[in-house]
Amino acid sequence: MRAQTTLLLCLTTSSLAFISAANAESGLASYYGYGNAGKGELTCAHRTRPFGSVLRVSYSGRTIQCRVNDRGPFIRGRIVDLSVPAARALGMMSAGVVRVSVE
C-alpha cells in the first residue's frame, strides 16, 4: 500500500511539473499607462490567459505576481503588457521593452 501511495505521489508531482512547464513562456514585455494603471495594482494584459488569473513575471532577478485584467499585447514578439506599477516593481521602466519569463 505504501509503495502505491509513493508511486501515485511521484506521478502526480511529475505531471504537475510538466503542466507548469507547459504554461511557461519567454518573450518581450512592455508596459502601458492606461486603464487601472493609476490605482497601484500589479496588473497585466495577456492574449490567452483567463481574466483574473495570476502570472509570475520575472526579469533581471526580480519576480512579481500580476493579475490579468486585459487582452494584449497585439505587437509581434510581445507576450505581456504590464501596468505602470507592475513595470516599476519589476525594474523595467527605463528600458521600456525587456525580455521576461512568464509562468
mmCIF file of N, CA and C in Angstrom, residues 27-62:
data_model
loop_
_atom_site.group_PDB
_atom_site.id
_atom_site.type_symbol
_atom_site.label_atom_id
_atom_site.label_comp_id
_atom_site.label_asym_id
_atom_site.label_seq_id
_atom_site.Cartn_x
_atom_site.Cartn_y
_atom_site.Cartn_z
ATOM 1 N N GLY A 27 9.558 35.839 -23.592
ATOM 2 C CA GLY A 27 9.419 36.775 -24.702
ATOM 3 C C GLY A 27 9.537 38.202 -24.213
ATOM 4 N N LEU A 28 9.063 39.129 -25.020
ATOM 5 C CA LEU A 28 9.184 40.544 -24.705
ATOM 6 C C LEU A 28 7.977 41.050 -23.923
ATOM 7 N N ALA A 29 8.254 41.968 -23.013
ATOM 8 C CA ALA A 29 7.202 42.620 -22.234
ATOM 9 C C ALA A 29 7.361 44.123 -22.371
ATOM 10 N N SER A 30 6.239 44.816 -22.388
ATOM 11 C CA SER A 30 6.230 46.273 -22.371
ATOM 12 C C SER A 30 5.271 46.702 -21.277
ATOM 13 N N TYR A 31 5.079 48.002 -21.133
ATOM 14 C CA TYR A 31 4.117 48.475 -20.137
ATOM 15 C C TYR A 31 3.215 49.525 -20.750
ATOM 16 N N TYR A 32 2.060 49.711 -20.124
ATOM 17 C CA TYR A 32 1.073 50.660 -20.637
ATOM 18 C C TYR A 32 0.612 51.560 -19.511
ATOM 19 N N GLY A 33 0.216 52.770 -19.856
ATOM 20 C CA GLY A 33 -0.180 53.750 -18.849
ATOM 21 C C GLY A 33 -1.630 54.130 -18.929
ATOM 22 N N TYR A 34 -2.509 53.171 -19.196
ATOM 23 C CA TYR A 34 -3.941 53.463 -19.239
ATOM 24 C C TYR A 34 -4.689 52.435 -18.410
ATOM 25 N N GLY A 35 -5.980 52.597 -18.283
ATOM 26 C CA GLY A 35 -6.797 51.650 -17.517
ATOM 27 C C GLY A 35 -6.588 51.835 -16.033
ATOM 28 N N ASN A 36 -6.324 50.735 -15.321
ATOM 29 C CA ASN A 36 -6.149 50.757 -13.865
ATOM 30 C C ASN A 36 -4.727 51.094 -13.443
ATOM 31 N N ALA A 37 -3.929 51.632 -14.343
ATOM 32 C CA ALA A 37 -2.511 51.865 -14.043
ATOM 33 C C ALA A 37 -2.321 52.824 -12.878
ATOM 34 N N GLY A 38 -3.226 53.765 -12.684
ATOM 35 C CA GLY A 38 -3.061 54.751 -11.626
ATOM 36 C C GLY A 38 -3.467 54.271 -10.252
ATOM 37 N N LYS A 39 -4.061 53.089 -10.148
ATOM 38 C CA LYS A 39 -4.561 52.602 -8.857
ATOM 39 C C LYS A 39 -3.527 51.817 -8.070
ATOM 40 N N GLY A 40 -2.340 51.644 -8.618
ATOM 41 C CA GLY A 40 -1.292 50.933 -7.897
ATOM 42 C C GLY A 40 -1.376 49.422 -7.959
ATOM 43 N N GLU A 41 -2.288 48.892 -8.755
ATOM 44 C CA GLU A 41 -2.432 47.442 -8.849
ATOM 45 C C GLU A 41 -1.379 46.857 -9.781
ATOM 46 N N LEU A 42 -0.897 45.682 -9.446
ATOM 47 C CA LEU A 42 0.016 44.966 -10.331
ATOM 48 C C LEU A 42 -0.839 44.137 -11.279
ATOM 49 N N THR A 43 -1.145 44.711 -12.427
ATOM 50 C CA THR A 43 -1.999 44.055 -13.414
ATOM 51 C C THR A 43 -1.261 43.955 -14.733
ATOM 52 N N CYS A 44 -1.821 43.153 -15.638
ATOM 53 C CA CYS A 44 -1.191 42.970 -16.939
ATOM 54 C C CYS A 44 -2.235 42.591 -17.983
ATOM 55 N N ALA A 45 -1.796 42.639 -19.234
ATOM 56 C CA ALA A 45 -2.615 42.202 -20.360
ATOM 57 C C ALA A 45 -1.926 40.996 -20.991
ATOM 58 N N HIS A 46 -2.707 39.961 -21.277
ATOM 59 C CA HIS A 46 -2.194 38.750 -21.914
ATOM 60 C C HIS A 46 -3.205 38.294 -22.947
ATOM 61 N N ARG A 47 -2.723 37.719 -24.049
ATOM 62 C CA ARG A 47 -3.635 37.332 -25.134
ATOM 63 C C ARG A 47 -4.559 36.174 -24.793
ATOM 64 N N THR A 48 -4.062 35.179 -24.052
ATOM 65 C CA THR A 48 -4.841 33.946 -23.897
ATOM 66 C C THR A 48 -5.175 33.555 -22.466
ATOM 67 N N ARG A 49 -4.425 34.010 -21.488
ATOM 68 C CA ARG A 49 -4.697 33.593 -20.105
ATOM 69 C C ARG A 49 -6.033 34.164 -19.636
ATOM 70 N N PRO A 50 -6.759 33.430 -18.807
ATOM 71 C CA PRO A 50 -8.083 33.882 -18.355
ATOM 72 C C PRO A 50 -7.993 35.147 -17.493
ATOM 73 N N PHE A 51 -9.011 36.000 -17.621
ATOM 74 C CA PHE A 51 -9.092 37.177 -16.765
ATOM 75 C C PHE A 51 -9.103 36.743 -15.307
ATOM 76 N N GLY A 52 -8.376 37.466 -14.468
ATOM 77 C CA GLY A 52 -8.317 37.148 -13.048
ATOM 78 C C GLY A 52 -7.208 36.188 -12.674
ATOM 79 N N SER A 53 -6.606 35.513 -13.663
ATOM 80 C CA SER A 53 -5.515 34.598 -13.321
ATOM 81 C C SER A 53 -4.279 35.404 -12.939
ATOM 82 N N VAL A 54 -3.442 34.810 -12.118
ATOM 83 C CA VAL A 54 -2.245 35.490 -11.618
ATOM 84 C C VAL A 54 -1.021 34.908 -12.310
ATOM 85 N N LEU A 55 -0.216 35.784 -12.905
ATOM 86 C CA LEU A 55 1.002 35.384 -13.599
ATOM 87 C C LEU A 55 2.216 35.787 -12.787
ATOM 88 N N ARG A 56 3.232 34.951 -12.834
ATOM 89 C CA ARG A 56 4.528 35.297 -12.241
ATOM 90 C C ARG A 56 5.423 35.757 -13.378
ATOM 91 N N VAL A 57 5.848 37.004 -13.321
ATOM 92 C CA VAL A 57 6.679 37.591 -14.365
ATOM 93 C C VAL A 57 8.064 37.852 -13.775
ATOM 94 N N SER A 58 9.106 37.372 -14.451
ATOM 95 C CA SER A 58 10.475 37.509 -13.952
ATOM 96 C C SER A 58 11.329 38.264 -14.959
ATOM 97 N N TYR A 59 12.163 39.172 -14.413
ATOM 98 C CA TYR A 59 13.098 39.942 -15.226
ATOM 99 C C TYR A 59 14.276 40.354 -14.352
ATOM 100 N N SER A 60 15.457 40.092 -14.814
ATOM 101 C CA SER A 60 16.681 40.571 -14.176
ATOM 102 C C SER A 60 16.744 40.250 -12.674
ATOM 103 N N GLY A 61 16.385 39.024 -12.332
ATOM 104 C CA GLY A 61 16.460 38.590 -10.937
ATOM 105 C C GLY A 61 15.283 38.995 -10.067
ATOM 106 N N ARG A 62 14.335 39.707 -10.610
ATOM 107 C CA ARG A 62 13.135 40.097 -9.857
ATOM 108 C C ARG A 62 11.933 39.319 -10.376
#
